[in-house]
Amino acid sequence: MNTHQNNSRLPVTVLSGFLGAGKTTVLHHLLRNRQGLRVAVIVNDMSEINIDAAILGKEVAWNRSEEKLIEFSNGCICCTLREDLLIAVRKLASEKRFDYLIIESTGISEPLPIAETFTFTDEAGIGLSEIARLDTMVTVIDAVNFLRDYEQADLLQETGESLGEDDERSVADLLVDQVEFSDVILINKTDLINVETLGKLRSVLRCLNTQAEIIAIENGQVELSRILNTGKFSFEQAQEAPGWLKEMRGEHIPETEEYGIDSFVYSARKPFHPQRFYDFLHQSWGKEGKLLRSKGFFWLATRPDYAGQWSQAGGIARHGYAGLFWKAVPRSEWPQDTSDIQSIMEKWQEPYGDRRQELVFIGQNLNRHALCQWLDECLLTDAELEAGEAGWIGLRDPFPAWQT
């Protein structure tokens, strides 16, 4: 590995991963095998005492002239610490003493806010991207516990680790965010599982993220070249990576089928009867296979102008307000850009315009036929449809009111 970068901007790798996945073990390995690189480290720890930072301090004490450790306490790298992170990275980059920067995020932080920090500019219009370069987003996975943690409907607060009383995220929410927004996924502790389990885990991860490089490792040991100076990160590509997005566009992921993992899109041009669709969402789907991820938007007959959004990861599912359908927006308020108008019209179909159902399902041994038939039964019947919007408003609607 070249220890001197041709690009003058400081390259950055971000290490994410849930509690206990082994991020610090990976970081230790990187620092012990730096191959001459002068590495700065930003450690972000949630506890009162920075145990991670203390361990790392001992590891690199003999080389403090080349290593630098910055500790963030009592908060994750998100809104509250974004400014602190901005200042810290800018200071390290401007010193020009380091070849590389590694940011280890806390186990309950999402990688997206960290990446966004590199796009911000200050009052003078100067941003991090001019002096630092986000190179690789890495997520470390616990091979033993990932599938269990993902499938259980535990809230972060129940684990004793959260951002406070207002943090309503589930463990599955966090895991899917960390997996979907990554360039490299390290499956750690593979020595503790069998080949069959590893194969299934790879398939699940590939369904969640269609583009990341997936690497099986033991004891945090990974080659530096796989996660440093890869040049993999791109905001545009990161936004395209989630498996549900690929499936919605008709780009299937065939290599996952060996383990019975499949995906499909349900679409329809009729509104759902609110009560029937509500019942569908709140019943056990065990007979229809194991649902790993589902996402999309839906159209309720009682709320004809509004799209509802649906998102499920593991054992947790949420629904709520997504926005207005373009059909409900006056043409005078439509975007003026030709490509935007073309994008709207591609989904247009009279008499309801862009109003429609579009839901992606990813799971193991899914009974696609049964699920689609079930959803079809949630749609308005022909008789209900003929009543028109005036008649639809009176249908029973158990969904909570949406804040529009």
PDB file of N, CA and C in Angstrom, residues 249 269 326 334 338-350 353-354 356 358:
ATOM      1  N   ARG A 249     -37.215  -1.436  -9.016  1.00  0.00           N
ATOM      2  CA  ARG A 249     -36.869  -1.057 -10.393  1.00  0.00           C
ATOM      3  C   ARG A 249     -36.781  -2.267 -11.318  1.00  0.00           C
ATOM      4  N   ARG A 269     -53.465  -0.511  -9.172  1.00  0.00           N
ATOM      5  CA  ARG A 269     -53.972   0.822  -9.502  1.00  0.00           C
ATOM      6  C   ARG A 269     -55.338   1.082  -8.880  1.00  0.00           C
ATOM      7  N   TRP A 326     -48.959  13.308  -6.939  1.00  0.00           N
ATOM      8  CA  TRP A 326     -48.931  14.437  -7.879  1.00  0.00           C
ATOM      9  C   TRP A 326     -50.318  14.726  -8.441  1.00  0.00           C
ATOM     10  N   TRP A 334     -46.349  21.976 -10.146  1.00  0.00           N
ATOM     11  CA  TRP A 334     -45.454  20.888 -10.526  1.00  0.00           C
ATOM     12  C   TRP A 334     -44.060  21.443 -10.798  1.00  0.00           C
ATOM     13  N   THR A 338     -37.866  19.381 -17.175  1.00  0.00           N
ATOM     14  CA  THR A 338     -38.406  18.390 -18.122  1.00  0.00           C
ATOM     15  C   THR A 338     -38.227  16.960 -17.607  1.00  0.00           C
ATOM     16  N   SER A 339     -37.049  16.677 -17.057  1.00  0.00           N
ATOM     17  CA  SER A 339     -36.791  15.305 -16.586  1.00  0.00           C
ATOM     18  C   SER A 339     -37.682  14.955 -15.392  1.00  0.00           C
ATOM     19  N   ASP A 340     -37.968  15.951 -14.526  1.00  0.00           N
ATOM     20  CA  ASP A 340     -38.858  15.710 -13.389  1.00  0.00           C
ATOM     21  C   ASP A 340     -40.282  15.409 -13.862  1.00  0.00           C
ATOM     22  N   ILE A 341     -40.738  16.194 -14.837  1.00  0.00           N
ATOM     23  CA  ILE A 341     -42.082  15.981 -15.381  1.00  0.00           C
ATOM     24  C   ILE A 341     -42.169  14.614 -16.052  1.00  0.00           C
ATOM     25  N   GLN A 342     -41.116  14.257 -16.774  1.00  0.00           N
ATOM     26  CA  GLN A 342     -41.078  12.955 -17.452  1.00  0.00           C
ATOM     27  C   GLN A 342     -41.144  11.819 -16.431  1.00  0.00           C
ATOM     28  N   SER A 343     -40.433  12.002 -15.298  1.00  0.00           N
ATOM     29  CA  SER A 343     -40.433  10.986 -14.246  1.00  0.00           C
ATOM     30  C   SER A 343     -41.836  10.800 -13.665  1.00  0.00           C
ATOM     31  N   ILE A 344     -42.558  11.906 -13.496  1.00  0.00           N
ATOM     32  CA  ILE A 344     -43.926  11.837 -12.975  1.00  0.00           C
ATOM     33  C   ILE A 344     -44.829  11.109 -13.980  1.00  0.00           C
ATOM     34  N   MET A 345     -44.708  11.469 -15.241  1.00  0.00           N
ATOM     35  CA  MET A 345     -45.598  10.927 -16.264  1.00  0.00           C
ATOM     36  C   MET A 345     -45.335   9.456 -16.558  1.00  0.00           C
ATOM     37  N   GLU A 346     -44.119   8.989 -16.259  1.00  0.00           N
ATOM     38  CA  GLU A 346     -43.814   7.567 -16.471  1.00  0.00           C
ATOM     39  C   GLU A 346     -44.695   6.679 -15.592  1.00  0.00           C
ATOM     40  N   LYS A 347     -45.113   7.213 -14.450  1.00  0.00           N
ATOM     41  CA  LYS A 347     -45.954   6.460 -13.519  1.00  0.00           C
ATOM     42  C   LYS A 347     -47.434   6.847 -13.644  1.00  0.00           C
ATOM     43  N   TRP A 348     -47.769   7.647 -14.629  1.00  0.00           N
ATOM     44  CA  TRP A 348     -49.120   8.196 -14.758  1.00  0.00           C
ATOM     45  C   TRP A 348     -50.033   7.233 -15.500  1.00  0.00           C
ATOM     46  N   GLN A 349     -51.221   7.069 -14.963  1.00  0.00           N
ATOM     47  CA  GLN A 349     -52.205   6.204 -15.627  1.00  0.00           C
ATOM     48  C   GLN A 349     -53.602   6.669 -15.240  1.00  0.00           C
ATOM     49  N   GLU A 350     -54.358   7.095 -16.225  1.00  0.00           N
ATOM     50  CA  GLU A 350     -55.719   7.578 -15.939  1.00  0.00           C
ATOM     51  C   GLU A 350     -56.612   6.406 -15.525  1.00  0.00           C
ATOM     52  N   GLY A 353     -54.097   8.908 -12.198  1.00  0.00           N
ATOM     53  CA  GLY A 353     -52.774   9.535 -12.254  1.00  0.00           C
ATOM     54  C   GLY A 353     -51.693   8.659 -11.683  1.00  0.00           C
ATOM     55  N   ASP A 354     -50.957   9.200 -10.697  1.00  0.00           N
ATOM     56  CA  ASP A 354     -49.858   8.436 -10.102  1.00  0.00           C
ATOM     57  C   ASP A 354     -50.284   7.728  -8.818  1.00  0.00           C
ATOM     58  N   ARG A 356     -51.321   4.858  -6.622  1.00  0.00           N
ATOM     59  CA  ARG A 356     -51.107   3.420  -6.838  1.00  0.00           C
ATOM     60  C   ARG A 356     -50.547   2.765  -5.580  1.00  0.00           C
ATOM     61  N   GLU A 358     -47.422   0.321  -4.362  1.00  0.00           N
ATOM     62  CA  GLU A 358     -46.108  -0.147  -4.811  1.00  0.00           C
ATOM     63  C   GLU A 358     -45.306  -0.582  -3.582  1.00  0.00           C
TER      64      GLU A 358
END
